[in-house]
Tab-separated table of C-alpha atoms in Angstrom:
chain	number	residue	atom	x	y	z
A	14	GLY	CA	43.118	-15.151	35.048
A	15	ALA	CA	40.776	-14.755	32.210
A	16	VAL	CA	38.065	-14.155	33.389
A	17	VAL	CA	35.595	-12.158	31.871
A	18	VAL	CA	31.952	-10.907	33.228
A	19	ASP	CA	29.215	-9.576	30.879
A	20	GLY	CA	26.305	-8.332	32.723
A	21	ASP	CA	24.784	-6.107	29.830
A	22	THR	CA	22.462	-7.081	27.699
A	23	PRO	CA	22.330	-6.052	24.353
A	24	ASP	CA	19.973	-2.713	24.261
A	25	ILE	CA	18.101	-1.684	21.038
A	26	THR	CA	19.333	2.085	20.641
A	27	GLY	CA	16.861	2.770	17.273
A	28	CYS	CA	15.218	1.792	14.517
A	29	ALA	CA	15.803	2.789	10.896
A	30	ALA	CA	14.041	3.020	7.737
A	31	SER	CA	14.300	5.229	4.050
A	32	ALA	CA	11.334	7.911	4.259
A	33	ALA	CA	9.019	7.383	1.622
A	34	THR	CA	4.963	6.513	0.657
A	35	TYR	CA	4.576	2.866	-0.167
A	36	GLY	CA	2.148	1.398	-1.534
A	37	ILE	CA	0.566	-2.070	-2.016
A	38	GLY	CA	4.234	-4.569	-2.957
A	39	ASP	CA	6.099	-2.410	-1.880
A	40	VAL	CA	9.197	-3.456	0.460
A	41	ILE	CA	10.434	-1.771	3.602
A	42	ASP	CA	14.057	-2.710	5.012
A	43	ILE	CA	13.516	-1.631	8.991
A	44	THR	CA	17.232	-1.985	10.349
A	45	CYS	CA	17.121	-2.069	14.398
A	46	THR	CA	20.550	-1.318	15.934
A	47	PHE	CA	21.792	-2.759	19.131
A	48	ASP	CA	24.255	-1.261	21.873
A	49	GLN	CA	26.669	-3.805	20.594
A	50	ALA	CA	27.347	-7.056	17.878
A	51	VAL	CA	24.386	-9.579	18.307
A	52	ASP	CA	24.316	-13.777	17.245
A	53	VAL	CA	20.490	-14.560	15.806
A	54	THR	CA	19.078	-17.759	15.182
A	55	GLY	CA	16.042	-18.461	14.101
A	56	THR	CA	13.497	-15.904	12.617
A	57	PRO	CA	12.956	-13.121	15.162
A	58	GLN	CA	9.921	-10.492	14.599
A	59	ILE	CA	9.287	-6.590	15.369
A	60	THR	CA	5.672	-5.653	15.401
A	61	LEU	CA	4.470	-2.020	14.005
A	62	SER	CA	2.223	0.138	15.135
A	63	ASN	CA	0.186	-0.618	11.945
A	64	SER	CA	-0.233	-4.505	13.940
A	65	GLN	CA	2.348	-5.719	11.234
A	66	THR	CA	4.153	-8.855	12.133
A	67	VAL	CA	7.532	-8.570	10.312
A	68	ASN	CA	9.854	-10.921	9.884
A	69	TYR	CA	14.428	-10.587	11.227
A	70	LEU	CA	16.281	-10.935	7.539
A	71	SER	CA	19.695	-10.187	8.178
A	72	GLY	CA	22.513	-8.831	10.147
A	73	THR	CA	23.610	-11.563	12.596
A	74	THR	CA	27.173	-11.054	14.530
A	75	SER	CA	27.122	-7.276	13.719
A	76	ALA	CA	24.845	-4.633	15.969
A	77	ASN	CA	22.419	-4.172	12.817
A	78	LEU	CA	19.558	-6.546	12.263
A	79	VAL	CA	17.637	-5.752	9.157
A	80	PHE	CA	13.771	-6.886	8.961
A	81	ARG	CA	11.256	-6.697	6.014
A	82	TYR	CA	8.205	-5.629	5.635
A	83	THR	CA	6.215	-6.008	2.409
A	84	ILE	CA	2.890	-4.226	2.236
A	85	ALA	CA	-0.566	-5.955	1.220
A	86	GLU	CA	-3.534	-4.922	0.567
A	87	GLY	CA	-5.733	-4.354	3.856
A	88	HIS	CA	-3.033	-3.432	6.133
A	89	THR	CA	-3.521	-0.358	7.842
A	90	ASP	CA	-2.406	2.508	6.688
A	91	SER	CA	0.001	4.569	8.588
A	92	ALA	CA	1.333	8.379	8.206
A	93	ALA	CA	4.099	7.488	10.600
A	94	LEU	CA	4.963	4.126	10.761
A	95	ASP	CA	6.874	2.717	14.575
A	96	VAL	CA	8.728	-0.097	15.763
A	97	SER	CA	6.432	-0.679	18.551
A	98	SER	CA	7.888	-4.308	20.057
A	99	ILE	CA	10.128	-6.676	19.101
A	100	ALA	CA	10.521	-10.571	19.971
A	101	ALA	CA	12.710	-13.818	19.634
A	102	ASN	CA	9.240	-16.119	18.139
A	103	GLY	CA	11.365	-18.970	18.962
A	104	GLY	CA	14.789	-17.918	18.261
A	105	THR	CA	17.536	-15.723	19.878
A	106	ILE	CA	18.846	-12.177	19.866
A	107	GLN	CA	22.243	-12.317	21.667
A	108	ASP	CA	25.498	-11.058	22.272
A	109	ALA	CA	29.083	-13.329	22.746
A	110	ALA	CA	27.822	-13.747	26.170
A	111	ASP	CA	24.912	-15.147	25.313
A	112	ASN	CA	23.368	-12.536	27.099
A	113	ASP	CA	19.821	-12.538	25.238
A	114	PHE	CA	18.403	-9.225	23.769
A	115	SER	CA	16.565	-6.563	26.054
A	116	THR	CA	12.804	-6.022	24.645
A	117	THR	CA	12.254	-2.502	25.707
A	118	MET	CA	12.055	-0.878	22.212
A	119	THR	CA	13.841	2.880	22.318
A	120	GLY	CA	13.994	5.041	18.928
A	121	GLY	CA	11.363	3.025	17.522
A	122	ASP	CA	10.111	6.123	15.623
A	123	LEU	CA	10.644	5.335	11.983
A	124	GLY	CA	10.126	9.418	10.816
A	125	ALA	CA	8.279	9.458	7.462
A	126	VAL	CA	7.357	6.178	6.560
A	127	VAL	CA	4.110	6.078	4.897
A	128	VAL	CA	2.149	2.944	4.834
A	129	ASP	CA	-0.727	3.023	2.330
A	130	GLY	CA	-2.489	-0.313	1.710
A	131	ASP	CA	-5.835	0.620	0.498
A	132	THR	CA	-6.654	0.811	-3.095
A	133	PRO	CA	-8.658	3.559	-4.839
A	134	ASP	CA	-12.156	2.190	-5.112
A	135	ILE	CA	-15.356	3.646	-7.178
A	136	THR	CA	-18.480	5.115	-4.558
A	137	GLY	CA	-20.568	5.711	-7.302
A	138	CYS	CA	-21.300	6.876	-11.277
A	139	THR	CA	-23.370	9.735	-11.994
A	140	ALA	CA	-24.643	11.501	-14.916
A	141	THR	CA	-27.089	13.996	-16.170
A	142	ALA	CA	-30.627	12.456	-16.681
A	143	GLY	CA	-32.039	12.934	-19.841
A	144	ASP	CA	-32.692	11.358	-23.521
A	145	TYR	CA	-29.747	10.797	-25.364
A	146	GLY	CA	-30.272	10.199	-29.284
A	147	VAL	CA	-27.148	9.477	-32.359
A	148	GLY	CA	-24.321	11.992	-32.074
A	149	GLU	CA	-25.238	13.100	-28.618
A	150	ASN	CA	-22.608	13.035	-26.074
A	151	LEU	CA	-23.205	11.499	-22.295
A	152	ASP	CA	-20.535	12.839	-19.848
A	153	ILE	CA	-20.287	9.656	-16.925
A	154	THR	CA	-18.428	10.996	-14.048
A	155	CYS	CA	-17.072	7.777	-11.845
A	156	THR	CA	-16.037	8.961	-7.921
A	157	PHE	CA	-13.172	7.204	-6.342
A	158	ASP	CA	-12.873	7.403	-2.446
A	159	GLN	CA	-9.183	9.226	-3.274
A	160	ALA	CA	-7.387	11.259	-5.581
A	161	VAL	CA	-6.294	8.970	-8.909
A	162	ASP	CA	-3.513	9.498	-11.549
A	163	VAL	CA	-4.544	8.568	-15.256
A	164	THR	CA	-2.300	7.195	-17.586
A	165	GLY	CA	-3.411	6.281	-21.161
A	166	THR	CA	-7.422	5.472	-21.926
A	167	PRO	CA	-8.971	3.973	-19.086
A	168	GLN	CA	-12.419	2.574	-20.290
A	169	ILE	CA	-15.844	2.072	-18.300
A	170	THR	CA	-18.177	-0.705	-20.240
A	171	LEU	CA	-22.233	0.246	-19.986
A	172	SER	CA	-24.893	-1.994	-19.313
A	173	ASN	CA	-26.210	-1.168	-23.397
A	174	SER	CA	-22.305	-3.068	-24.093
A	175	ALA	CA	-20.705	0.159	-25.166
A	176	VAL	CA	-17.335	1.062	-24.572
A	177	VAL	CA	-16.512	4.080	-23.399
A	178	ASP	CA	-12.891	6.184	-23.108
A	179	TYR	CA	-11.931	8.339	-19.823
A	180	THR	CA	-12.083	11.778	-20.813
A	181	SER	CA	-10.446	13.629	-18.183
A	182	GLY	CA	-9.927	14.190	-13.995
A	183	THR	CA	-6.524	13.020	-13.560
A	184	THR	CA	-5.216	13.755	-9.895
A	185	SER	CA	-8.357	14.379	-8.449
A	186	ALA	CA	-11.208	12.118	-7.087
A	187	ASN	CA	-13.544	12.278	-10.486
A	188	LEU	CA	-12.685	10.630	-13.735
A	189	VAL	CA	-15.049	11.536	-16.798
A	190	PHE	CA	-15.456	9.365	-19.140
A	191	ARG	CA	-17.737	10.815	-22.590
A	192	TYR	CA	-20.007	8.258	-24.402
A	193	THR	CA	-21.229	9.501	-27.663
A	194	VAL	CA	-24.323	7.524	-28.785
A	195	ALA	CA	-23.826	6.005	-32.001
A	196	GLU	CA	-26.369	4.768	-34.624
A	197	GLY	CA	-26.959	0.996	-33.929
A	198	HIS	CA	-25.940	1.123	-30.213
A	199	THR	CA	-28.485	-1.092	-27.933
A	200	ALA	CA	-31.175	1.457	-26.165
A	201	SER	CA	-31.735	1.205	-22.422
A	202	GLY	CA	-33.992	2.468	-20.341
A	203	ALA	CA	-32.067	2.890	-17.407
A	204	LEU	CA	-28.137	2.992	-17.605
A	205	ASP	CA	-25.492	1.790	-15.694
A	206	VAL	CA	-21.932	1.469	-15.733
A	207	SER	CA	-21.107	-2.557	-15.705
A	208	SER	CA	-17.124	-2.039	-15.253
A	209	ILE	CA	-14.333	-0.562	-15.404
A	210	ALA	CA	-10.963	-1.535	-16.960
A	211	ALA	CA	-7.220	0.051	-17.292
A	212	ASN	CA	-6.986	-0.211	-21.061
A	213	GLY	CA	-2.821	-0.846	-21.010
A	214	GLY	CA	-3.348	2.516	-18.759
A	215	THR	CA	-2.944	3.028	-14.993
A	216	ILE	CA	-5.351	4.408	-12.117
A	217	GLN	CA	-3.301	4.533	-9.112
A	218	ASP	CA	-3.445	6.572	-6.096
A	219	ALA	CA	-0.065	8.395	-4.604
A	220	ALA	CA	1.325	5.016	-3.730
A	221	ASP	CA	0.708	3.879	-6.641
A	222	ASN	CA	-1.739	1.484	-5.511
A	223	ASP	CA	-3.518	-0.005	-8.607
A	224	PHE	CA	-7.039	0.854	-8.668
A	225	SER	CA	-10.133	-1.647	-7.386
A	226	THR	CA	-12.188	-2.528	-10.521
A	227	THR	CA	-15.308	-3.776	-8.354
A	228	MET	CA	-18.123	-1.743	-9.410
A	229	THR	CA	-19.747	0.504	-6.537
A	230	GLY	CA	-23.057	2.675	-6.460
C-alpha cells in the first residue's frame, strides 16, 4: 500500500548573498539552499569564515533558509566571506519524513561579499615645528590607518582651545587642518591636538564606517 520510504537527508547545495562591501551596522541576508523543502524549529545557526555566528531568520517549509548577519564594530574583516558550517543550535531542520539535515557544507563560498568591521582610527597628527604668530598659518596633518572620504567641514580642537577646520585630503589617509593664529589665542609652548569631531560632516572609509574620535599620537 501507501508505504513510503525516504532515506534521503536534506543536503545544502549552496549559499548566496548580494555581492557588496558591508560596513558596521549593515545587514547581510545569507540564503542557504537545500535539495528539498525543510521545516525549521528553533533558531539554527551558520558560522562564517570570519568566526561570526548568524541566526536563522526565515524560510521554513521551503528549500531556501535565510540567515541575517548584522556587522558590528570589531568583527573580523573578510575580503571573501564564506559559510563554514551549519548547526541546529537546539532546533531542527527536517524534511517531510522528519529526516534531520546533513551538516556537510557544500557551496559555502559567497563570492564577492566583503566585510569591513574596522573604524578608521587616527594614528597621529603632525605639523612643522616653529614659532607661529598672529596671522600665520599652521597646517596640521592627522593620519588615519586607512583612506577616508570627507564631507562637510570636520574640525580638530587644539590644546589652546582653538577650533580648526578641515582643509584637504579626502580619499587619502592624511587629512589637513589649517590653523590661522589670531590675536587673543591662548599661547602654547607645545601644541597638541585634543580632539576631532565631524561638525555635521562625515569622515568615513570605503565601507561607510564612521571614524573613531579617539585621539592617538
